[in-house]
PDB file of C-alpha atoms in Angstrom:
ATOM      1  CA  UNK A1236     105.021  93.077 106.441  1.00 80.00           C
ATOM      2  CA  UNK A1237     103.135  90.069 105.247  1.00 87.00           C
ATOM      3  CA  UNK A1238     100.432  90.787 102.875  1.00 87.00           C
ATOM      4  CA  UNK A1239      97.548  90.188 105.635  1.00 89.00           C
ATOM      5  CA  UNK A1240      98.916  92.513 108.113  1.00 90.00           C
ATOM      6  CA  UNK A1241      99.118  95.388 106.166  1.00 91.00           C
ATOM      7  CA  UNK A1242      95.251  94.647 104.928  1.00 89.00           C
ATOM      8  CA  UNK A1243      94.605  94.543 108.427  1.00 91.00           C
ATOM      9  CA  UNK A1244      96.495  97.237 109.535  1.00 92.00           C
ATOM     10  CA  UNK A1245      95.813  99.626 106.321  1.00 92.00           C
ATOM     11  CA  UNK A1246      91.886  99.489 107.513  1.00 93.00           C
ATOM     12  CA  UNK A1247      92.464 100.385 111.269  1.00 95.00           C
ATOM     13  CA  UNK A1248      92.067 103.997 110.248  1.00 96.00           C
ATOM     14  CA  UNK A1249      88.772 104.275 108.808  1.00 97.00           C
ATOM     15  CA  UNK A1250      87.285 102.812 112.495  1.00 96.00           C
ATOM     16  CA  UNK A1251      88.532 105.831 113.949  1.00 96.00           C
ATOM     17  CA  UNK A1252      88.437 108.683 111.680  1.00 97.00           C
ATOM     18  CA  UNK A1253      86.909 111.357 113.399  1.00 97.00           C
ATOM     19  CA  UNK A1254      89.897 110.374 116.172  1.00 95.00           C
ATOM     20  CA  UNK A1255      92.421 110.889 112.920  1.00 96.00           C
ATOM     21  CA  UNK A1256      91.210 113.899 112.383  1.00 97.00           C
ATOM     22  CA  UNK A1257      92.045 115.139 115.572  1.00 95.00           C
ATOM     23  CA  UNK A1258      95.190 113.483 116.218  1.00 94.00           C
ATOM     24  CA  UNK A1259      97.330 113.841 112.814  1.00 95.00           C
ATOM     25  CA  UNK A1260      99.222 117.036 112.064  1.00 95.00           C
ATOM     26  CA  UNK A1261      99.702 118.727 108.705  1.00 96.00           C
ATOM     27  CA  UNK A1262     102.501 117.813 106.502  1.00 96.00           C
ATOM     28  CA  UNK A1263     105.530 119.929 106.927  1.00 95.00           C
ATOM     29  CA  UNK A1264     105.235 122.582 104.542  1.00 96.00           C
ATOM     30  CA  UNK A1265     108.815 122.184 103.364  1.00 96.00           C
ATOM     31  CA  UNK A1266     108.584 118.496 102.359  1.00 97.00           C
ATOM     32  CA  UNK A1267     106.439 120.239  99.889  1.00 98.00           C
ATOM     33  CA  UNK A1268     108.266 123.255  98.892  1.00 98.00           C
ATOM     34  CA  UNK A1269     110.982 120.254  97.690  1.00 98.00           C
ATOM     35  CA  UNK A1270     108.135 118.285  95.852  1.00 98.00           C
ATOM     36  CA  UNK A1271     107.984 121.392  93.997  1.00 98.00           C
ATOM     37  CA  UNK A1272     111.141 122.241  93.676  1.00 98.00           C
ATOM     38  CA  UNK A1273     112.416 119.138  92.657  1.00 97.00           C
ATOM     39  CA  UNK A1274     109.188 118.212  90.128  1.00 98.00           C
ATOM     40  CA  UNK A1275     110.145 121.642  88.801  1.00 97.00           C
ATOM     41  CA  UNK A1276     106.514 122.668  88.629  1.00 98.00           C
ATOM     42  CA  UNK A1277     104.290 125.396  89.479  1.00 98.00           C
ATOM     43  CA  UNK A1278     101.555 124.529  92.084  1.00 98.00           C
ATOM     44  CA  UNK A1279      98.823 126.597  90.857  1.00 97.00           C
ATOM     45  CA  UNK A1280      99.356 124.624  87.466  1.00 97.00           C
ATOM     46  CA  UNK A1281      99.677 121.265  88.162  1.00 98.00           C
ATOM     47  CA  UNK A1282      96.978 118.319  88.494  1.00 98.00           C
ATOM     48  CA  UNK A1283      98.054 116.088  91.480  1.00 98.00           C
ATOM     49  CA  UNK A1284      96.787 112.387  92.167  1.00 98.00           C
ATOM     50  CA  UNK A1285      96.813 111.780  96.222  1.00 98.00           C
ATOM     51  CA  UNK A1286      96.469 108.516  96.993  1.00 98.00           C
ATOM     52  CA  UNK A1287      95.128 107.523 100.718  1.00 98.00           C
ATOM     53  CA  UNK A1288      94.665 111.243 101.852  1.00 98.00           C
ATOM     54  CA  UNK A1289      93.392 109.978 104.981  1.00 98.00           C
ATOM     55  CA  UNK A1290      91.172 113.187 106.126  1.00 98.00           C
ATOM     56  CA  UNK A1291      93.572 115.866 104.473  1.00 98.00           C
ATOM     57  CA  UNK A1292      96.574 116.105 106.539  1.00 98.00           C
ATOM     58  CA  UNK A1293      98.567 116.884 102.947  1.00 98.00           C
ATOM     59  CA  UNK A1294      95.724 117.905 100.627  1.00 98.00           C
ATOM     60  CA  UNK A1295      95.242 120.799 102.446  1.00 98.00           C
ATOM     61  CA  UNK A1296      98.579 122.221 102.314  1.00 98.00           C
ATOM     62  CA  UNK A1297      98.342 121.408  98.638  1.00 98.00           C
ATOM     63  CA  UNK A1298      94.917 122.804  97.987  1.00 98.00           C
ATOM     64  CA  UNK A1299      96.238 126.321  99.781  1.00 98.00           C
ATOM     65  CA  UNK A1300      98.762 126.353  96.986  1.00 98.00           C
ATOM     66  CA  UNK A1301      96.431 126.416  94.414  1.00 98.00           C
ATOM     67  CA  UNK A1302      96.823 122.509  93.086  1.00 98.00           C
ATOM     68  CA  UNK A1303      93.949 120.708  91.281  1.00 98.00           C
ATOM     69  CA  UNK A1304      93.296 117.380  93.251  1.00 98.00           C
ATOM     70  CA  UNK A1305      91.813 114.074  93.141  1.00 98.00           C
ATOM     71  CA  UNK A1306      92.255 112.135  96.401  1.00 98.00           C
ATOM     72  CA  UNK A1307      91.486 107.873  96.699  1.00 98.00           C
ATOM     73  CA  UNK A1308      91.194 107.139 100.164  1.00 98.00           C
ATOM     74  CA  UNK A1309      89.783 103.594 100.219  1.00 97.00           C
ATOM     75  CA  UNK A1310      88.251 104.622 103.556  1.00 98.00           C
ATOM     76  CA  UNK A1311      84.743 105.864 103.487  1.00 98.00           C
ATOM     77  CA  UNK A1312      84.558 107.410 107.115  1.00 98.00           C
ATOM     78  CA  UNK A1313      88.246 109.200 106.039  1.00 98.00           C
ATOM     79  CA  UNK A1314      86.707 110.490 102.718  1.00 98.00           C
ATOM     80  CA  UNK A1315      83.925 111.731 104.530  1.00 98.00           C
ATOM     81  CA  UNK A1316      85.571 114.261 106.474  1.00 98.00           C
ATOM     82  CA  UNK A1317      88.740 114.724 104.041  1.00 98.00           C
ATOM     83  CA  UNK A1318      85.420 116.300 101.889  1.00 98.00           C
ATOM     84  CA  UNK A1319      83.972 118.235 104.689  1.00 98.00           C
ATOM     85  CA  UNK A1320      87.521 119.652 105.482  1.00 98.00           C
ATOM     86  CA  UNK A1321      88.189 120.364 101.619  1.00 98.00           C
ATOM     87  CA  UNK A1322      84.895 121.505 101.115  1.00 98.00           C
ATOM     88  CA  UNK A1323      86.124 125.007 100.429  1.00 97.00           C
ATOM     89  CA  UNK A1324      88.522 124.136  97.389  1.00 98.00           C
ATOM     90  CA  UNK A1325      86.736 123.494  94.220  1.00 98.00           C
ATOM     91  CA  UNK A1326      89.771 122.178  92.609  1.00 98.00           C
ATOM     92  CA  UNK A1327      89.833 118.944  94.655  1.00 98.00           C
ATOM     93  CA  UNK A1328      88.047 116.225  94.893  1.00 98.00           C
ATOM     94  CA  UNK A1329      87.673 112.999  97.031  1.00 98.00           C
ATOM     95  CA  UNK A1330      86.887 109.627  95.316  1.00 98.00           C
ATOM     96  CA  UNK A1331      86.177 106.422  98.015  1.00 98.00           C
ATOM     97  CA  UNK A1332      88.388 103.836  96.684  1.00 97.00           C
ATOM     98  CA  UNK A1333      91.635 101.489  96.655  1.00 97.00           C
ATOM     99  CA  UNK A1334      93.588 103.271  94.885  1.00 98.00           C
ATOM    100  CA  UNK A1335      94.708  99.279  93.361  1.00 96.00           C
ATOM    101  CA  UNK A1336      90.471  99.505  91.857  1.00 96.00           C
ATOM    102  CA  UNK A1337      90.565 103.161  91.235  1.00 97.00           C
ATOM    103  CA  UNK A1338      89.936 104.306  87.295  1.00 95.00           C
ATOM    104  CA  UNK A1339      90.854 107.364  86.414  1.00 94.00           C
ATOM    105  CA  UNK A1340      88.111 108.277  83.822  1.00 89.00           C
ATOM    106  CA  UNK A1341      90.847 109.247  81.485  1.00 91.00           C
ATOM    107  CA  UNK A1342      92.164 111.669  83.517  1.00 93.00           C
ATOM    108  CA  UNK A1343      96.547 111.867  83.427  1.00 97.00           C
ATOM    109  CA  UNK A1344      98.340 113.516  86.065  1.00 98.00           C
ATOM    110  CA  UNK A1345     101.713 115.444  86.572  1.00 98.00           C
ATOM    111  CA  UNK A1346     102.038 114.258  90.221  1.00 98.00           C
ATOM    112  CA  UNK A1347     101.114 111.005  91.494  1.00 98.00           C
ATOM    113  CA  UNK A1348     101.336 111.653  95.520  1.00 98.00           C
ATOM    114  CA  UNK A1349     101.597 109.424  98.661  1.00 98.00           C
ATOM    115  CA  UNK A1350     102.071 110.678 101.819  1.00 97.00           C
ATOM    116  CA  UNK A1351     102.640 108.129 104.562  1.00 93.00           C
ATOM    117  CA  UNK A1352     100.402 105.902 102.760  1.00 97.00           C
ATOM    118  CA  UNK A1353     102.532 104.566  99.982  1.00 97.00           C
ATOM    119  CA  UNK A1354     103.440 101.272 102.180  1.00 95.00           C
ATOM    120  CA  UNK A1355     100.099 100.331 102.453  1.00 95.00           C
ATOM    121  CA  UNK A1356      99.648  99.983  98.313  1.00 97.00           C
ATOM    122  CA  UNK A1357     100.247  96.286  97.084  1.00 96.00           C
ATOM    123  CA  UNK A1358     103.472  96.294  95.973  1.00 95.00           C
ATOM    124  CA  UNK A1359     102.978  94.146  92.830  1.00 94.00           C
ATOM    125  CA  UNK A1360     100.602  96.914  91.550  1.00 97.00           C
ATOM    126  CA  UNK A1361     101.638 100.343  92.692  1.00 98.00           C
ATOM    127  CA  UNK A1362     104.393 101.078  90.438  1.00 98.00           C
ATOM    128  CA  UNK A1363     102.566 100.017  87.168  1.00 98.00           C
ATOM    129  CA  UNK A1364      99.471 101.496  88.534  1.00 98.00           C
ATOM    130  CA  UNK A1365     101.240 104.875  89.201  1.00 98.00           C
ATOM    131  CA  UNK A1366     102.804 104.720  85.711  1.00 98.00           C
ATOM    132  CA  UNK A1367      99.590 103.759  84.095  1.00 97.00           C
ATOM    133  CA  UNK A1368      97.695 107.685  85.340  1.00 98.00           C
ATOM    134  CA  UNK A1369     100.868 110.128  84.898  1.00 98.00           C
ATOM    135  CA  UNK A1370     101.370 112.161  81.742  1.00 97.00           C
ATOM    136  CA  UNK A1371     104.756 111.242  80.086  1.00 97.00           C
ATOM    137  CA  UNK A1372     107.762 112.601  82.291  1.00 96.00           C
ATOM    138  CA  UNK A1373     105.254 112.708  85.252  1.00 98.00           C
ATOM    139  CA  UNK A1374     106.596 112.636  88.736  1.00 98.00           C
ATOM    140  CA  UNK A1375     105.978 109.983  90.978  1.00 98.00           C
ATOM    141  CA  UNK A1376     106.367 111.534  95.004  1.00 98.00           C
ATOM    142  CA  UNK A1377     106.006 109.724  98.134  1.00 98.00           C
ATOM    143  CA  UNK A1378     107.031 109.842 101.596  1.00 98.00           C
ATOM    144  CA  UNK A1379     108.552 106.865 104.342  1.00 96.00           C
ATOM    145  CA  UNK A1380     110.444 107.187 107.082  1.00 92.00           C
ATOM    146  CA  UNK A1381     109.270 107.553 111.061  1.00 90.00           C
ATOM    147  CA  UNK A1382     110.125 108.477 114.434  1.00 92.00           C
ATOM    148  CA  UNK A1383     113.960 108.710 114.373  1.00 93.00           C
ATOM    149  CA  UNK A1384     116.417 108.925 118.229  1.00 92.00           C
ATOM    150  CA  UNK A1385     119.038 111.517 117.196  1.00 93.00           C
ATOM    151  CA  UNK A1386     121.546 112.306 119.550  1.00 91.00           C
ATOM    152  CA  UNK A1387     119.626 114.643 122.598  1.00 92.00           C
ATOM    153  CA  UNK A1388     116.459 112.836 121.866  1.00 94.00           C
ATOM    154  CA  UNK A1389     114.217 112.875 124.830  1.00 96.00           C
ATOM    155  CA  UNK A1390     114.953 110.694 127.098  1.00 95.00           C
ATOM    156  CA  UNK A1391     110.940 109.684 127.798  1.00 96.00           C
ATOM    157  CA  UNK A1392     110.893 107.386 124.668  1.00 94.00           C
ATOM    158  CA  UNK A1393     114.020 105.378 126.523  1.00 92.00           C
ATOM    159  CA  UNK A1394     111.610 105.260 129.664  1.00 95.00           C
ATOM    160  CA  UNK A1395     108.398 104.758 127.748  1.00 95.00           C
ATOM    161  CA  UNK A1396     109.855 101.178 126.405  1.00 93.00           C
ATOM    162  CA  UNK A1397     110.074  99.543 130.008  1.00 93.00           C
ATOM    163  CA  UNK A1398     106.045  99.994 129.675  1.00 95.00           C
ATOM    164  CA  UNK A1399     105.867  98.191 126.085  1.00 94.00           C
ATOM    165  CA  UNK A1400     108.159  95.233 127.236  1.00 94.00           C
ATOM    166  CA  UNK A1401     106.032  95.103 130.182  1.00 95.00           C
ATOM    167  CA  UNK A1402     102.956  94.601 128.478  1.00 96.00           C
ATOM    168  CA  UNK A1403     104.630  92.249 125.690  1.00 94.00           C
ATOM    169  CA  UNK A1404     104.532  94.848 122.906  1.00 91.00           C
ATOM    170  CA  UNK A1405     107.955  95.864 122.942  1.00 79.00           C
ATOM    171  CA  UNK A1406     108.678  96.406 119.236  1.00 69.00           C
ATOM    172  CA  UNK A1407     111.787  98.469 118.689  1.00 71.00           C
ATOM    173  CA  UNK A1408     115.523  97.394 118.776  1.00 75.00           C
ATOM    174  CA  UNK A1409     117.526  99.449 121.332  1.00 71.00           C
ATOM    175  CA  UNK A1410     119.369 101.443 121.309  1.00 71.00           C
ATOM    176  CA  UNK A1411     117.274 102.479 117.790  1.00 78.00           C
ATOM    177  CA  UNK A1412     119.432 103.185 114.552  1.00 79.00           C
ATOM    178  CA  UNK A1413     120.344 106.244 113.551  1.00 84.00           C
ATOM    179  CA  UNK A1414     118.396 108.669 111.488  1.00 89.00           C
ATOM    180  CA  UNK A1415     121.100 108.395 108.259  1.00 90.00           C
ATOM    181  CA  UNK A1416     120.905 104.453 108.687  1.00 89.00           C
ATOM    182  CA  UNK A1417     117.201 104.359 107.732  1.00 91.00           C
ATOM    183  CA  UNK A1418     116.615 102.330 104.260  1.00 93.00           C
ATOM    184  CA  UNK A1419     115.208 104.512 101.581  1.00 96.00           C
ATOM    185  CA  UNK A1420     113.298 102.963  98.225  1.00 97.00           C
ATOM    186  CA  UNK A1421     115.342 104.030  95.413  1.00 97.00           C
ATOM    187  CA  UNK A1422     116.875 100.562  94.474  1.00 97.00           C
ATOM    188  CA  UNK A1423     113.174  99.682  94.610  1.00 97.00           C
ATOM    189  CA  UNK A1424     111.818 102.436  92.842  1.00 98.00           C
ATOM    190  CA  UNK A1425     114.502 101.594  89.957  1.00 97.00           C
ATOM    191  CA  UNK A1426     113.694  97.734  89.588  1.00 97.00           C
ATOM    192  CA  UNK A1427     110.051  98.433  89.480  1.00 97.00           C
ATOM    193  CA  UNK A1428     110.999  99.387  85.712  1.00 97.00           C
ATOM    194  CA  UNK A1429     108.158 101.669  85.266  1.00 98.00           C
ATOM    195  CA  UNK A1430     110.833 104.995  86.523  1.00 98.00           C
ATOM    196  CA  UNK A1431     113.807 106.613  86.842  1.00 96.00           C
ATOM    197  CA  UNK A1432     116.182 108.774  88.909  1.00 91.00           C
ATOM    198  CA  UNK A1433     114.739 108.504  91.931  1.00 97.00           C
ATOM    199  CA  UNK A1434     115.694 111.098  93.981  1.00 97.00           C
ATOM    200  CA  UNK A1435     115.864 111.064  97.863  1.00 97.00           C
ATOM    201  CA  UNK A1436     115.481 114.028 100.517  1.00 97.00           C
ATOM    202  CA  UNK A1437     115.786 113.494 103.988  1.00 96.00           C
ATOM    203  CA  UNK A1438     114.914 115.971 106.474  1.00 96.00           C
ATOM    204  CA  UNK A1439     114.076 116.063 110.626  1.00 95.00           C
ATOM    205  CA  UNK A1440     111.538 118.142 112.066  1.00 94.00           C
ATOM    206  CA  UNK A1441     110.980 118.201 115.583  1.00 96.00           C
ATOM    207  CA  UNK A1442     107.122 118.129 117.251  1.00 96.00           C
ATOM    208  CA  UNK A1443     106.030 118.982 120.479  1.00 97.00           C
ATOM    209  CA  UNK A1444     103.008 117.168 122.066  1.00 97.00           C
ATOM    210  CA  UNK A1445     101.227 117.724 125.456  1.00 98.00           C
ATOM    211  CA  UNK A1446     100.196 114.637 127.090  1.00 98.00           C
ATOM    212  CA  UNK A1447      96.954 114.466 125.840  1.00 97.00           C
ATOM    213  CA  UNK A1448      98.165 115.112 122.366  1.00 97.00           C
ATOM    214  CA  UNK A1449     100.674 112.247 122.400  1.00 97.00           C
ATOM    215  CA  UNK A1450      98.169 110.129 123.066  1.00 97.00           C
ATOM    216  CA  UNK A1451      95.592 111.097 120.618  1.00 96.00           C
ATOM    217  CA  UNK A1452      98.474 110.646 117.879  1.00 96.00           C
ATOM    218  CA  UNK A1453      99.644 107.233 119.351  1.00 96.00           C
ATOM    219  CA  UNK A1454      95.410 106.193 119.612  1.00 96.00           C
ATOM    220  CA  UNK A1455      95.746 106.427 115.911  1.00 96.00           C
ATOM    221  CA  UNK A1456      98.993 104.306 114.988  1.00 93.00           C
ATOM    222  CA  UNK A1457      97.820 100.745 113.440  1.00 93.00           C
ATOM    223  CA  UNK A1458     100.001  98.521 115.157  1.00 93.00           C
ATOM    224  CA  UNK A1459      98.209 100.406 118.688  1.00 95.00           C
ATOM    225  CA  UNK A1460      94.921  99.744 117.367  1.00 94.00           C
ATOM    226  CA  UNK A1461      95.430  96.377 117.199  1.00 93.00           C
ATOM    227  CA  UNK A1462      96.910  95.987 120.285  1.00 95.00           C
ATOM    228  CA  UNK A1463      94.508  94.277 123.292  1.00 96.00           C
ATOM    229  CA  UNK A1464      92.243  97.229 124.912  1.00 96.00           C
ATOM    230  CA  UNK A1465      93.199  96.870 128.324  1.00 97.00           C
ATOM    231  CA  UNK A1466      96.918  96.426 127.364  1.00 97.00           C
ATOM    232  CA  UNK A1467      96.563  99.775 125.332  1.00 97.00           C
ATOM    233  CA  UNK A1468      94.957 101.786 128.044  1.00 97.00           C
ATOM    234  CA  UNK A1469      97.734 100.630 130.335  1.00 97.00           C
ATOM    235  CA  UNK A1470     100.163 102.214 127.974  1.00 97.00           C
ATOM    236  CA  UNK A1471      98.318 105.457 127.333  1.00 98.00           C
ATOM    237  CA  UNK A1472      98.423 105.835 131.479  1.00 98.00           C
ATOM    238  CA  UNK A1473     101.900 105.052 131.626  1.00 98.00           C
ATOM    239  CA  UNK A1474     102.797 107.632 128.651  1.00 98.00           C
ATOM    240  CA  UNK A1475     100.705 110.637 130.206  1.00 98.00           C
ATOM    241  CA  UNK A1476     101.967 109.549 133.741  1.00 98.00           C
ATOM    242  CA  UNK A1477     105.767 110.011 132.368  1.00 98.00           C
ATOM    243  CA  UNK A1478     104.627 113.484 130.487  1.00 98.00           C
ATOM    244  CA  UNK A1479     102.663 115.069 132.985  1.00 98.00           C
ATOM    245  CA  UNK A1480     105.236 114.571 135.641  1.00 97.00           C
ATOM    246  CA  UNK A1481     108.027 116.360 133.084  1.00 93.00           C
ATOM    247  CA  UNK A1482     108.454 119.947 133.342  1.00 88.00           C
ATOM    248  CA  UNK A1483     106.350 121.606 131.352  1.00 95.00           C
ATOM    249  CA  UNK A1484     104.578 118.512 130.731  1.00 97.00           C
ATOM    250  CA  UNK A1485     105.692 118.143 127.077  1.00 98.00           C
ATOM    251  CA  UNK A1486     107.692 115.882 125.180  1.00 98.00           C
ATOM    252  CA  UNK A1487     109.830 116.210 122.048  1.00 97.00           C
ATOM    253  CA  UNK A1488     109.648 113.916 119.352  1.00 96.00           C
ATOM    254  CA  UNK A1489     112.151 113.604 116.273  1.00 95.00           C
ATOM    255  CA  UNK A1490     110.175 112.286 112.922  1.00 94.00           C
ATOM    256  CA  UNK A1491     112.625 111.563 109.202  1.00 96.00           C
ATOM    257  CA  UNK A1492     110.161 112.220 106.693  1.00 96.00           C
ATOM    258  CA  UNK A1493     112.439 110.617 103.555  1.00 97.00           C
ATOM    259  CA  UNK A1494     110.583 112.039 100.645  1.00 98.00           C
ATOM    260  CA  UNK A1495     111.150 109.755  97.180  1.00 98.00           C
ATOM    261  CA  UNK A1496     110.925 111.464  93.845  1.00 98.00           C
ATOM    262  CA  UNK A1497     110.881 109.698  90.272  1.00 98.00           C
ATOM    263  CA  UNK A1498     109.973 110.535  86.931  1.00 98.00           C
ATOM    264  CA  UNK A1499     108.121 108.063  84.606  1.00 98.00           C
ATOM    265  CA  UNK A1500     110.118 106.402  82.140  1.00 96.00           C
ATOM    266  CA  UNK A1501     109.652 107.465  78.603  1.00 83.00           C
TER     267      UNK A1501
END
């Protein structure tokens, strides 16, 4: 996206972070047992940069495991409650900044982390910048990737588009490519010159949401945010319309989390 857009969608979150809070899950705990296992480190022992934590959806999960953390979430509201969550692990702490302004006091780290947030960063300064706070042979980790339409996916997000096209917001091609054809950013990753053998794991995890949870994670998605209010409530209707009225009154929803691994050159 165009340097504007993602400035102006990168700050959508902080307006609604007690709504964040609510509506974003936990990182899988197995994208981070292959962090691990792939960094070849010890949790309990190593010093992890996170940058845009958002209100602890992975610091958590990595403050249970015993890491030492510093988060930079450029977000102020986020920080906020990413420090009232975290308040209970000593080892971490939450600095309010772009991680592009951030200094790290002359602190060096064995992880620098991004999870979800990564695509946000300005791309002319996140690989240097990542480079420029790891130890030698650190590891830099982050995570793309999206809702994915493997074969059986549930039919609602085939009957959920008539809604977006009639509201002028339809946004994905369909039928939606598959989950194998998604790009990944190790030809990046390698020309930024900074790393090298980048490493890519791909794995699908499947979520359940009620209704009202579908819509409390779609109330926080950027591109909704900045969609006109009344056009946006029309949608929300239309999604807990089609969910209520399914058995059960869930839905199923396939996410790739494509989880990027390099080590710093030199």
């Amino acid at each position: 996206m165009d340097p504007a857009t993602r400035i102006r969608r990168a700050h959508t979150f902080d307006a609604i972070a007690e709504l964040y809070d609510r509506g974003r899950r936990e990182i899988p705990g197995h994208i981070l047992d292959d962090l691990f296992a792939q960094a070849g480190l010890d949790p309990s022992s190593t010093r992890i940069l996170e940058i845009g934590c958002g209100t602890g959806q992975a610091t958590l999960p990595l403050a249970r495991r015993g890491c030492q953390i510093v988060c930079v979430e450029m977000g102020a509201n986020l920080a906020g409650i990413a420090r009232r969550n975290l308040a209970g692990f000593p080892r971490v702490t939450v600095d309010t900044a772009r991680f592009e302004d951030w200094h790290p006091a002359g602190l060096s780290f064995d992880i620098v982390f991004a999870a979800t947030s990564w695509h946000w960063l300005d791309p002319q300064l996140r690989y240097a910048k990542a480079a420029q706070v790891l130890r030698p042979a650190g590891v830099l980790a982050f995570t793309a990737g999206g809702h994915v339409f493997p074969p059986g996916f549930d039919p609602f997000f085939a009957e959920i588009q008539n809604c977006y096209k009639a509201i002028g917001e339809a946004r994905l091609e369909w039928p939606p490519p598959a989950p194998e054809e998604m790009p990944d950013a190790r030809e990046e990753i390698e020309h930024s010159g900074y790393f090298e053998k980048p490493s890519v794991t791909r794995r699908i995890r499947v979520d359940e949401f009620t209704a009202d949870e579908y819509v409390a994670m779609m109330s926080t998605a950027s591109d909704h945010r900045l969609m006109q209010p009344a056009k946006r409530e029309q949608l929300f209707a239309e999604m807990r319309r089609l969910i209520h009225a399914r058995p059960g009154g869930r839905i199923r929803k396939h996410s790739l989390t494509i989880l990027h691994l390099a080590r710093k050159k030199g």
